[in-house]
């Protein structure tokens, strides 16, 4: 809205019509004076430019339009920037938490890999021990078979000896049996020892099988944890992509914020120009109101003069009627009528001169 439109709207709203005389009367409104913020306007510091700008924009826009769309837009943009900063802070906190969890997962993976290596080493050692024990068991079984074969051979020889003893003269049986019985006892002792060793190997084999089953369970758990770690890494990559998207949005918002700040600076410049225009318009409005007040005074004087002129005309008409009635029946009645007409013309000329003087004085007051 320009200053001329403001002045015209204020003049249209303040003028009123006198129904009796048809004259325009101008009530005297209060003079426009610049506000304290406009009188004491200084260059705002960079730290307080936004707050002062908001106050000045609020005052000027409220003065001009009665509303504050610029302040609403600025508050909306500030709220959006605060929301984006809050979202960015949440994203950074989530990034830190994810990095910390990723470090913990890496440590857990390293520990699991170390434990898996140890289990593999133990498994290899147990497999080697099991192979050696299997070889020993095979050797013991072979020795057992050889001992049984020797026992059977000894028994066969004893039978042959008993069968041939009847026919031939031979040494006593006790001399032959005693060393064989001693060897048989030794062979039985070795067989018992081998059986004990076999039982111990069976127990060791069962324990090793249980350890192998436990190792397989541990390996399966490690594989499950590794798959979980892979899933978490995939999620982490997705979150990193989302973080990049948020950072790109933040860059775009920063760019928009800079653009809005530049627009606000331009609007501040226009606000300063409008303030100067308002100051100039206020001076013009004060001058117009002075002229309106002078016109009102002149209208009042005109009304007074019109009333006096009407009264003078009425009195002149009455005097003319009286004089005409006095000279009506006389012989010289034509002469007083002419004299009365001349006097009336003189009075009318005086009234005309007085009206011309009034109009000229009004013109000089309005247009000096």
Short mmCIF file of C-alpha atoms in Angstrom, two decimals:
data_model
loop_
_atom_site.label_atom_id
_atom_site.label_comp_id
_atom_site.label_asym_id
_atom_site.label_seq_id
_atom_site.Cartn_x
_atom_site.Cartn_y
_atom_site.Cartn_z
CA UNK A 1 0.00 0.00 0.00
CA UNK A 2 1.54 3.37 -1.01
CA UNK A 3 1.55 6.57 1.04
CA UNK A 4 -0.90 8.31 -1.34
CA UNK A 5 -3.39 5.48 -0.93
CA UNK A 6 -2.98 5.68 2.85
CA UNK A 7 -3.65 9.43 2.78
CA UNK A 8 -6.67 9.07 0.50
CA UNK A 9 -8.14 6.27 2.61
CA UNK A 10 -7.61 8.25 5.82
CA UNK A 11 -9.16 11.36 4.28
CA UNK A 12 -12.14 9.36 2.98
CA UNK A 13 -12.67 7.79 6.38
CA UNK A 14 -12.36 11.09 8.29
CA UNK A 15 -14.50 13.39 6.13
CA UNK A 16 -18.24 13.98 6.83
CA UNK A 17 -21.03 15.95 5.05
CA UNK A 18 -23.16 18.63 6.64
CA UNK A 19 -26.75 17.80 5.69
CA UNK A 20 -28.05 21.26 6.55
CA UNK A 21 -25.76 23.45 4.43
CA UNK A 22 -24.24 20.87 2.02
CA UNK A 23 -20.68 21.78 3.10
CA UNK A 24 -17.91 19.35 3.79
CA UNK A 25 -16.60 19.42 7.35
CA UNK A 26 -13.24 17.91 8.29
CA UNK A 27 -12.84 16.79 11.92
CA UNK A 28 -9.42 17.37 13.34
CA UNK A 29 -7.66 13.99 13.75
CA UNK A 30 -4.53 13.50 15.83
CA UNK A 31 -1.27 14.19 14.02
CA UNK A 32 0.86 11.30 12.85
CA UNK A 33 4.11 11.16 14.72
CA UNK A 34 6.83 8.60 14.03
CA UNK A 35 7.08 5.88 16.61
CA UNK A 36 9.92 5.61 19.07
CA UNK A 37 11.36 2.64 17.18
CA UNK A 38 11.44 4.72 13.96
CA UNK A 39 12.93 7.78 15.71
CA UNK A 40 15.65 5.82 17.46
CA UNK A 41 16.38 3.48 14.55
CA UNK A 42 19.94 2.24 14.46
CA UNK A 43 21.77 -0.34 12.45
CA UNK A 44 21.06 -3.73 14.06
CA UNK A 45 23.95 -5.82 15.22
CA UNK A 46 24.38 -9.25 13.56
CA UNK A 47 23.40 -11.03 16.78
CA UNK A 48 20.14 -9.07 17.26
CA UNK A 49 19.23 -8.42 13.61
CA UNK A 50 16.61 -11.19 13.43
CA UNK A 51 14.80 -10.17 16.67
CA UNK A 52 14.79 -6.44 15.83
CA UNK A 53 13.81 -7.24 12.28
CA UNK A 54 10.89 -9.28 13.59
CA UNK A 55 9.77 -6.40 15.84
CA UNK A 56 10.09 -3.74 13.14
CA UNK A 57 8.39 -5.93 10.54
CA UNK A 58 5.58 -6.68 13.03
CA UNK A 59 5.09 -2.97 13.77
CA UNK A 60 5.18 -1.84 10.14
CA UNK A 61 3.03 -4.65 8.73
CA UNK A 62 0.51 -4.19 11.56
CA UNK A 63 0.47 -0.45 10.79
CA UNK A 64 -0.08 -1.02 7.06
CA UNK A 65 -2.23 -4.13 6.82
CA UNK A 66 -3.19 -5.15 10.32
CA UNK A 67 -1.55 -8.57 9.89
CA UNK A 68 2.00 -10.02 9.94
CA UNK A 69 2.52 -12.60 7.14
CA UNK A 70 6.27 -12.00 7.09
CA UNK A 71 6.56 -12.81 10.76
CA UNK A 72 4.40 -15.91 10.28
CA UNK A 73 6.64 -17.04 7.40
CA UNK A 74 9.78 -16.38 9.44
CA UNK A 75 8.42 -18.28 12.44
CA UNK A 76 7.42 -21.18 10.17
CA UNK A 77 10.90 -21.30 8.64
CA UNK A 78 12.53 -21.12 12.08
CA UNK A 79 10.32 -23.98 13.28
CA UNK A 80 11.26 -26.04 10.22
CA UNK A 81 14.97 -25.35 10.82
CA UNK A 82 14.59 -26.35 14.49
CA UNK A 83 12.80 -29.57 13.49
CA UNK A 84 15.47 -30.43 10.93
CA UNK A 85 18.23 -29.68 13.45
CA UNK A 86 16.45 -31.89 15.98
CA UNK A 87 16.14 -34.69 13.41
CA UNK A 88 19.79 -34.22 12.48
CA UNK A 89 20.81 -34.46 16.15
CA UNK A 90 18.75 -37.64 16.52
CA UNK A 91 20.38 -39.03 13.38
CA UNK A 92 23.85 -38.19 14.73
CA UNK A 93 23.00 -39.83 18.06
CA UNK A 94 21.72 -42.89 16.22
CA UNK A 95 24.93 -42.90 14.14
CA UNK A 96 27.03 -42.83 17.31
CA UNK A 97 24.97 -45.63 18.85
CA UNK A 98 25.28 -47.67 15.66
CA UNK A 99 29.02 -47.08 15.52
CA UNK A 100 29.34 -48.16 19.15
CA UNK A 101 27.21 -51.26 18.52
CA UNK A 102 29.25 -51.99 15.39
CA UNK A 103 32.46 -51.81 17.43
CA UNK A 104 30.97 -54.16 20.00
CA UNK A 105 29.88 -56.50 17.23
CA UNK A 106 33.34 -56.41 15.69
CA UNK A 107 34.85 -57.22 19.08
CA UNK A 108 32.36 -60.06 19.52
CA UNK A 109 33.16 -61.35 16.03
CA UNK A 110 36.87 -61.20 16.78
CA UNK A 111 36.35 -63.06 20.06
CA UNK A 112 34.18 -65.65 18.32
CA UNK A 113 36.75 -66.06 15.56
CA UNK A 114 39.50 -66.54 18.17
CA UNK A 115 37.36 -69.04 20.04
CA UNK A 116 36.56 -70.81 16.78
CA UNK A 117 40.25 -71.04 15.97
CA UNK A 118 40.95 -72.49 19.41
CA UNK A 119 38.12 -74.99 18.97
CA UNK A 120 39.48 -75.94 15.55
CA UNK A 121 42.94 -76.46 17.06
CA UNK A 122 41.46 -78.58 19.85
CA UNK A 123 39.44 -80.53 17.30
CA UNK A 124 42.50 -81.20 15.22
CA UNK A 125 44.43 -82.28 18.32
CA UNK A 126 41.61 -84.60 19.41
CA UNK A 127 41.39 -86.05 15.91
CA UNK A 128 45.13 -86.73 15.92
CA UNK A 129 44.90 -88.28 19.40
CA UNK A 130 41.92 -90.34 18.29
CA UNK A 131 43.82 -91.61 15.28
CA UNK A 132 46.78 -92.54 17.47
CA UNK A 133 44.46 -94.32 19.91
CA UNK A 134 42.79 -96.14 17.05
CA UNK A 135 46.20 -97.31 15.86
CA UNK A 136 47.01 -98.50 19.38
CA UNK A 137 43.66 -100.31 19.58
CA UNK A 138 44.38 -101.99 16.26
CA UNK A 139 47.81 -103.04 17.47
CA UNK A 140 46.31 -104.38 20.71
CA UNK A 141 43.66 -106.31 18.79
CA UNK A 142 46.33 -107.79 16.55
CA UNK A 143 48.42 -108.75 19.59
CA UNK A 144 45.32 -110.26 21.17
CA UNK A 145 44.67 -112.28 18.05
CA UNK A 146 48.28 -113.48 17.98
CA UNK A 147 48.05 -114.38 21.70
CA UNK A 148 44.86 -116.36 21.11
CA UNK A 149 46.48 -118.08 18.15
CA UNK A 150 49.48 -118.93 20.33
CA UNK A 151 47.15 -120.23 23.05
CA UNK A 152 45.32 -122.39 20.54
CA UNK A 153 48.64 -123.65 19.18
CA UNK A 154 49.81 -124.46 22.74
CA UNK A 155 46.63 -126.34 23.48
CA UNK A 156 47.01 -128.27 20.22
CA UNK A 157 50.55 -129.16 21.13
CA UNK A 158 49.35 -130.28 24.58
CA UNK A 159 46.80 -132.50 22.98
CA UNK A 160 49.40 -133.95 20.68
CA UNK A 161 51.68 -134.44 23.65
CA UNK A 162 48.98 -136.24 25.63
CA UNK A 163 48.16 -138.37 22.62
CA UNK A 164 51.76 -139.30 21.93
CA UNK A 165 52.66 -139.83 25.57
CA UNK A 166 50.81 -143.06 25.61
CA UNK A 167 52.95 -144.50 22.85
CA UNK A 168 56.37 -142.95 23.30
CA UNK A 169 58.43 -142.34 26.28
CA UNK A 170 58.61 -138.64 26.87
CA UNK A 171 59.55 -136.27 29.71
CA UNK A 172 56.97 -135.62 32.38
CA UNK A 173 53.99 -133.49 31.46
CA UNK A 174 54.53 -131.09 34.37
CA UNK A 175 57.86 -130.05 32.89
CA UNK A 176 56.15 -129.18 29.61
CA UNK A 177 52.96 -127.70 31.07
CA UNK A 178 54.49 -125.35 33.67
CA UNK A 179 56.28 -123.04 31.20
CA UNK A 180 53.21 -123.07 28.95
CA UNK A 181 50.95 -122.22 31.89
CA UNK A 182 53.29 -119.38 32.85
CA UNK A 183 53.19 -118.05 29.30
CA UNK A 184 49.40 -118.48 29.30
CA UNK A 185 49.10 -116.48 32.55
CA UNK A 186 51.29 -113.75 31.11
CA UNK A 187 49.19 -113.73 27.95
CA UNK A 188 45.95 -113.50 30.02
CA UNK A 189 47.42 -110.64 32.05
CA UNK A 190 48.32 -108.84 28.86
CA UNK A 191 44.83 -109.53 27.50
CA UNK A 192 43.27 -108.08 30.70
CA UNK A 193 45.50 -105.04 30.45
CA UNK A 194 44.58 -104.65 26.81
CA UNK A 195 40.88 -104.95 27.69
CA UNK A 196 41.27 -102.27 30.36
CA UNK A 197 43.07 -100.08 27.85
CA UNK A 198 40.29 -100.77 25.35
CA UNK A 199 37.64 -99.73 27.88
CA UNK A 200 39.60 -96.57 28.70
CA UNK A 201 39.90 -95.83 24.99
CA UNK A 202 36.17 -96.35 24.60
CA UNK A 203 35.50 -93.90 27.42
CA UNK A 204 37.98 -91.44 25.91
CA UNK A 205 36.37 -91.88 22.49
CA UNK A 206 32.91 -91.18 23.94
CA UNK A 207 34.20 -88.08 25.74
CA UNK A 208 35.88 -86.91 22.54
CA UNK A 209 32.66 -87.49 20.62
CA UNK A 210 30.78 -85.42 23.20
CA UNK A 211 33.45 -82.72 22.88
CA UNK A 212 33.08 -82.88 19.09
CA UNK A 213 29.30 -82.49 19.40
CA UNK A 214 29.81 -79.53 21.73
CA UNK A 215 32.30 -78.06 19.25
CA UNK A 216 29.78 -78.51 16.45
CA UNK A 217 27.13 -76.72 18.50
CA UNK A 218 29.60 -73.92 19.22
CA UNK A 219 30.47 -73.68 15.53
CA UNK A 220 26.77 -73.52 14.64
CA UNK A 221 26.24 -70.76 17.22
CA UNK A 222 29.26 -68.91 15.81
CA UNK A 223 27.82 -69.24 12.30
CA UNK A 224 24.45 -67.94 13.54
CA UNK A 225 26.20 -65.00 15.20
CA UNK A 226 28.17 -64.40 12.00
CA UNK A 227 24.91 -64.34 10.00
CA UNK A 228 23.46 -61.96 12.59
CA UNK A 229 26.55 -59.78 12.22
CA UNK A 230 26.05 -59.80 8.44
CA UNK A 231 22.43 -58.73 8.91
CA UNK A 232 23.53 -55.97 11.27
CA UNK A 233 26.15 -54.84 8.78
CA UNK A 234 23.48 -54.70 6.07
CA UNK A 235 21.25 -52.69 8.40
CA UNK A 236 24.20 -50.44 9.18
CA UNK A 237 24.76 -49.86 5.48
CA UNK A 238 21.07 -49.00 5.07
CA UNK A 239 21.30 -46.59 7.98
CA UNK A 240 24.41 -45.03 6.49
CA UNK A 241 22.49 -44.49 3.25
CA UNK A 242 19.65 -42.91 5.22
CA UNK A 243 22.19 -40.72 7.01
CA UNK A 244 23.60 -39.60 3.67
CA UNK A 245 20.06 -38.81 2.51
CA UNK A 246 19.45 -36.82 5.73
CA UNK A 247 22.74 -34.97 5.23
CA UNK A 248 21.73 -34.13 1.66
CA UNK A 249 18.36 -32.88 2.93
CA UNK A 250 20.19 -30.86 5.56
CA UNK A 251 22.37 -29.29 2.86
CA UNK A 252 19.26 -28.45 0.84
CA UNK A 253 17.62 -26.97 3.95
CA UNK A 254 20.76 -24.94 4.68
CA UNK A 255 20.66 -23.62 1.12
CA UNK A 256 16.96 -22.79 1.50
CA UNK A 257 17.71 -21.14 4.84
CA UNK A 258 20.39 -18.97 3.22
CA UNK A 259 17.95 -18.04 0.47
CA UNK A 260 15.29 -17.18 3.07
CA UNK A 261 17.85 -15.12 5.01
CA UNK A 262 18.72 -13.21 1.83
CA UNK A 263 15.00 -12.71 1.19
CA UNK A 264 14.59 -11.48 4.77
CA UNK A 265 17.45 -9.04 4.26
CA UNK A 266 15.79 -7.78 1.08
CA UNK A 267 12.49 -7.48 2.96
CA UNK A 268 14.29 -5.58 5.72
CA UNK A 269 15.64 -3.18 3.11
CA UNK A 270 12.12 -2.71 1.71
CA UNK A 271 10.88 -2.26 5.29
CA UNK A 272 13.41 0.54 5.83
CA UNK A 273 12.31 2.14 2.57
CA UNK A 274 8.67 1.79 3.64
CA UNK A 275 9.53 3.35 7.01
CA UNK A 276 11.05 6.32 5.21
CA UNK A 277 7.96 6.48 2.99
CA UNK A 278 5.75 6.30 6.09
CA UNK A 279 7.68 9.17 7.66
CA UNK A 280 7.29 11.23 4.48
CA UNK A 281 3.63 10.21 4.26
CA UNK A 282 3.11 11.23 7.88
CA UNK A 283 4.48 14.70 7.16
CA UNK A 284 2.27 14.96 4.07
CA UNK A 285 -0.72 13.72 6.06
CA UNK A 286 -0.06 16.34 8.75
CA UNK A 287 0.10 19.05 6.07
CA UNK A 288 -3.14 17.77 4.51
CA UNK A 289 -4.81 17.78 7.91
CA UNK A 290 -3.64 21.35 8.49
CA UNK A 291 -5.19 22.32 5.16
CA UNK A 292 -8.35 20.44 6.11
CA UNK A 293 -8.52 22.31 9.40
CA UNK A 294 -8.05 25.63 7.58
CA UNK A 295 -10.77 24.65 5.11
CA UNK A 296 -13.04 23.80 8.02
CA UNK A 297 -12.38 27.21 9.57
CA UNK A 298 -13.02 28.90 6.21
CA UNK A 299 -16.25 26.91 5.82
CA UNK A 300 -17.33 28.10 9.26
CA UNK A 301 -16.53 31.72 8.27
CA UNK A 302 -18.40 31.18 5.01
CA UNK A 303 -21.45 29.93 6.90
CA UNK A 304 -21.32 32.96 9.19
CA UNK A 305 -20.98 35.32 6.21
CA UNK A 306 -23.82 33.57 4.40
CA UNK A 307 -26.03 33.97 7.45
CA UNK A 308 -25.10 37.66 7.74
CA UNK A 309 -25.68 38.15 4.00
CA UNK A 310 -29.08 36.48 4.22
CA UNK A 311 -29.99 38.64 7.20
CA UNK A 312 -28.83 41.76 5.33
CA UNK A 313 -30.86 40.79 2.27
CA UNK A 314 -33.95 40.21 4.40
CA UNK A 315 -33.52 43.55 6.16
CA UNK A 316 -32.89 45.31 2.82
CA UNK A 317 -36.03 43.76 1.36
CA UNK A 318 -38.02 44.88 4.40
CA UNK A 319 -36.63 48.40 4.13
CA UNK A 320 -37.42 48.48 0.41
CA UNK A 321 -40.98 47.35 1.08
CA UNK A 322 -41.42 50.02 3.76
CA UNK A 323 -39.96 52.75 1.54
CA UNK A 324 -42.08 51.64 -1.40
CA UNK A 325 -45.18 51.75 0.77
CA UNK A 326 -44.25 55.23 2.00
CA UNK A 327 -43.76 56.58 -1.50
CA UNK A 328 -46.60 54.72 -3.04
CA UNK A 329 -49.27 57.51 -3.09
CA UNK A 330 -47.01 60.52 -3.65
CA UNK A 331 -46.33 62.23 -6.93
CA UNK A 332 -42.55 61.57 -6.84
CA UNK A 333 -42.76 57.81 -6.26
CA UNK A 334 -40.59 56.98 -9.28
CA UNK A 335 -37.56 58.75 -7.91
CA UNK A 336 -37.32 56.93 -4.56
CA UNK A 337 -37.70 53.58 -6.30
CA UNK A 338 -34.74 54.37 -8.54
CA UNK A 339 -32.75 55.50 -5.56
CA UNK A 340 -33.69 52.31 -3.71
CA UNK A 341 -32.63 50.21 -6.71
CA UNK A 342 -29.27 51.99 -6.86
CA UNK A 343 -28.73 51.45 -3.15
CA UNK A 344 -29.67 47.79 -3.58
CA UNK A 345 -27.19 47.42 -6.44
CA UNK A 346 -24.50 48.94 -4.24
CA UNK A 347 -25.27 46.49 -1.45
CA UNK A 348 -25.21 43.56 -3.86
CA UNK A 349 -21.88 44.78 -5.29
CA UNK A 350 -20.49 44.92 -1.74
CA UNK A 351 -21.71 41.36 -1.16
CA UNK A 352 -20.10 40.21 -4.42
CA UNK A 353 -16.79 41.85 -3.51
CA UNK A 354 -16.95 40.29 -0.10
CA UNK A 355 -17.59 36.82 -1.64
CA UNK A 356 -14.70 37.29 -4.12
CA UNK A 357 -12.38 38.23 -1.25
CA UNK A 358 -13.49 35.14 0.68
CA UNK A 359 -12.88 32.83 -2.31
CA UNK A 360 -9.46 34.36 -3.00
CA UNK A 361 -8.43 34.02 0.65
CA UNK A 362 -9.59 30.37 0.63
CA UNK A 363 -7.59 29.72 -2.58
CA UNK A 364 -4.46 31.28 -1.10
CA UNK A 365 -4.86 29.17 2.05
CA UNK A 366 -5.32 25.94 0.10
CA UNK A 367 -2.67 26.60 -2.55
CA UNK A 368 -0.04 28.99 -1.16
#
